Coordinates of C-alpha atoms in Angstrom, one line a residue:
M1 CA 0.0 0.0 0.0
S2 CA 1.4 3.4 -0.9
I3 CA 2.1 6.0 1.8
K4 CA -0.8 8.2 0.4
N5 CA -3.3 5.3 0.5
K6 CA -2.1 4.4 4.0
I7 CA -2.7 7.9 5.2
Y8 CA -6.1 8.0 3.6
F9 CA -6.9 4.6 5.1
E10 CA -5.7 5.5 8.6
A11 CA -7.5 8.9 8.5
S12 CA -10.7 7.2 7.3
D13 CA -10.4 4.7 10.1
W14 CA -10.1 7.5 12.6
M15 CA -13.1 9.3 11.0
L16 CA -15.3 6.2 11.3
N17 CA -14.6 6.1 15.0
N18 CA -15.0 9.9 15.4
K19 CA -17.8 10.6 13.1
I20 CA -19.1 14.1 12.6
K21 CA -22.7 14.3 13.7
T22 CA -25.6 15.6 11.6
Q23 CA -28.5 14.5 13.8
W24 CA -29.5 15.2 17.4
G25 CA -32.8 13.7 18.3
F26 CA -35.2 15.0 15.7
W27 CA -32.9 17.9 14.7
E28 CA -30.9 17.4 11.5
Y29 CA -28.1 19.5 10.1
S30 CA -27.9 20.0 6.4
E31 CA -25.0 21.6 4.6
K32 CA -25.1 25.4 4.3
G33 CA -26.0 26.0 7.9
Y34 CA -29.6 24.8 8.2
L35 CA -30.9 22.9 11.2
D36 CA -34.2 21.2 10.6
Y37 CA -36.7 19.8 13.1
K38 CA -38.9 17.0 11.9
N39 CA -39.0 18.5 8.4
F40 CA -41.3 21.3 9.5
Y41 CA -39.2 23.8 11.4
T42 CA -36.0 25.1 9.9
I43 CA -33.4 27.3 11.5
D44 CA -30.8 29.2 9.4
L45 CA -27.9 29.0 11.8
K46 CA -25.9 31.4 9.7
T47 CA -28.0 34.3 11.0
K48 CA -27.4 33.6 14.7
N49 CA -24.3 35.8 15.0
T50 CA -24.8 36.9 18.6
N51 CA -25.2 35.2 21.9
S52 CA -28.5 37.0 22.3
K53 CA -29.8 35.5 19.0
L54 CA -28.7 32.0 20.2
L55 CA -30.3 32.4 23.5
D56 CA -33.5 33.8 22.0
L57 CA -33.7 30.8 19.7
I58 CA -33.4 28.4 22.6
F59 CA -36.1 30.2 24.6
Q60 CA -38.3 30.5 21.5
I61 CA -38.1 26.7 21.0
N62 CA -38.7 26.1 24.7
T63 CA -42.1 27.9 24.5
K64 CA -43.5 26.0 21.5
D65 CA -46.5 23.8 22.0
N66 CA -45.8 20.2 22.9
Q67 CA -48.0 18.6 20.2
N68 CA -45.3 19.1 17.5
W69 CA -42.2 19.1 19.7
D70 CA -40.8 16.2 21.7
E71 CA -39.7 16.6 25.3
N72 CA -36.0 16.6 24.3
C73 CA -36.2 19.2 21.5
V74 CA -34.5 22.0 23.5
S75 CA -31.7 19.8 25.0
D76 CA -31.2 18.3 21.5
L77 CA -31.0 21.7 20.0
I78 CA -28.5 22.8 22.6
D79 CA -26.4 19.7 21.8
A80 CA -26.6 20.5 18.1
L81 CA -25.5 24.1 18.7
N82 CA -22.7 23.0 20.9
Y83 CA -21.5 20.5 18.3
I84 CA -21.7 22.8 15.3
L85 CA -20.8 26.2 16.8
Y86 CA -18.6 25.3 19.8
P87 CA -20.1 28.2 21.7
Q88 CA -17.8 27.9 24.8
A89 CA -14.8 28.5 22.5
N90 CA -16.3 30.7 19.8
C91 CA -19.1 32.7 21.4
C92 CA -18.8 33.2 25.1
S93 CA -15.7 31.7 26.7
G94 CA -15.1 32.7 30.3
G95 CA -18.6 34.2 30.5
E96 CA -17.6 37.0 28.1
N97 CA -19.3 37.8 24.9
K98 CA -17.2 37.2 21.8
K99 CA -17.8 38.4 18.3
F100 CA -18.2 35.4 16.0
S101 CA -19.6 34.6 12.5
A102 CA -22.1 31.8 12.6
K103 CA -21.8 31.6 8.9
E104 CA -18.0 31.0 9.1
L105 CA -18.5 28.4 11.8
C106 CA -21.2 26.6 9.7
E107 CA -18.8 26.7 6.6
K108 CA -16.1 25.1 8.7
Y109 CA -18.5 22.4 9.8
D110 CA -19.6 21.9 6.2
E111 CA -15.9 21.5 5.2
R112 CA -15.5 18.8 7.9
L113 CA -18.5 17.0 6.6
K114 CA -17.2 17.1 3.0
F115 CA -13.7 15.9 4.2
E116 CA -15.3 13.0 6.1
K117 CA -17.3 12.0 3.0
L118 CA -14.1 12.2 0.8
L119 CA -12.2 10.0 3.3
K120 CA -15.0 7.5 3.4
Q121 CA -15.1 7.3 -0.4
R122 CA -11.3 6.9 -0.6
A123 CA -11.2 4.3 2.1
T124 CA -14.0 2.3 0.4
A125 CA -12.1 2.5 -2.9
I126 CA -8.9 1.3 -1.2
M127 CA -10.7 -1.6 0.5
K128 CA -12.4 -2.6 -2.7
K129 CA -9.1 -2.6 -4.5
K130 CA -7.6 -4.8 -1.7
I131 CA -10.4 -7.3 -2.0
D132 CA -10.2 -7.3 -5.8
D133 CA -6.4 -7.9 -5.6
K134 CA -6.9 -10.8 -3.1
Q135 CA -9.4 -12.3 -5.4
D136 CA -7.2 -11.9 -8.5
N137 CA -4.3 -13.6 -6.6
R138 CA -6.3 -16.7 -5.9

């Protein structure tokens, strides 16, 4: 196996064990910064550029009627925001407000998702070639 293939394979193995999440309960992240709840409520995370907007979002969801929202919708939303935006590091570390670009943070997350997809495709191709080579040698 070439060094390049070995690096791809090892990175892919690491990514499989440290998969980037796109779903938290009924919340699902789609590329371009959108967080969707049960295909009926969509949040454009790119517009949430202040701590006030993030907090308003959390409290807004907390006051929704319970017929459409499950009991974990707020905690799942907070998990999603934590995973995508890393607010402790990017928005309010040490209890102090920080300037941040939610759009840039979502773009970085999208890049990680694309990189994970590329690594999986590369690892799959390498494994397929290994299997094919073994079968050809029989």
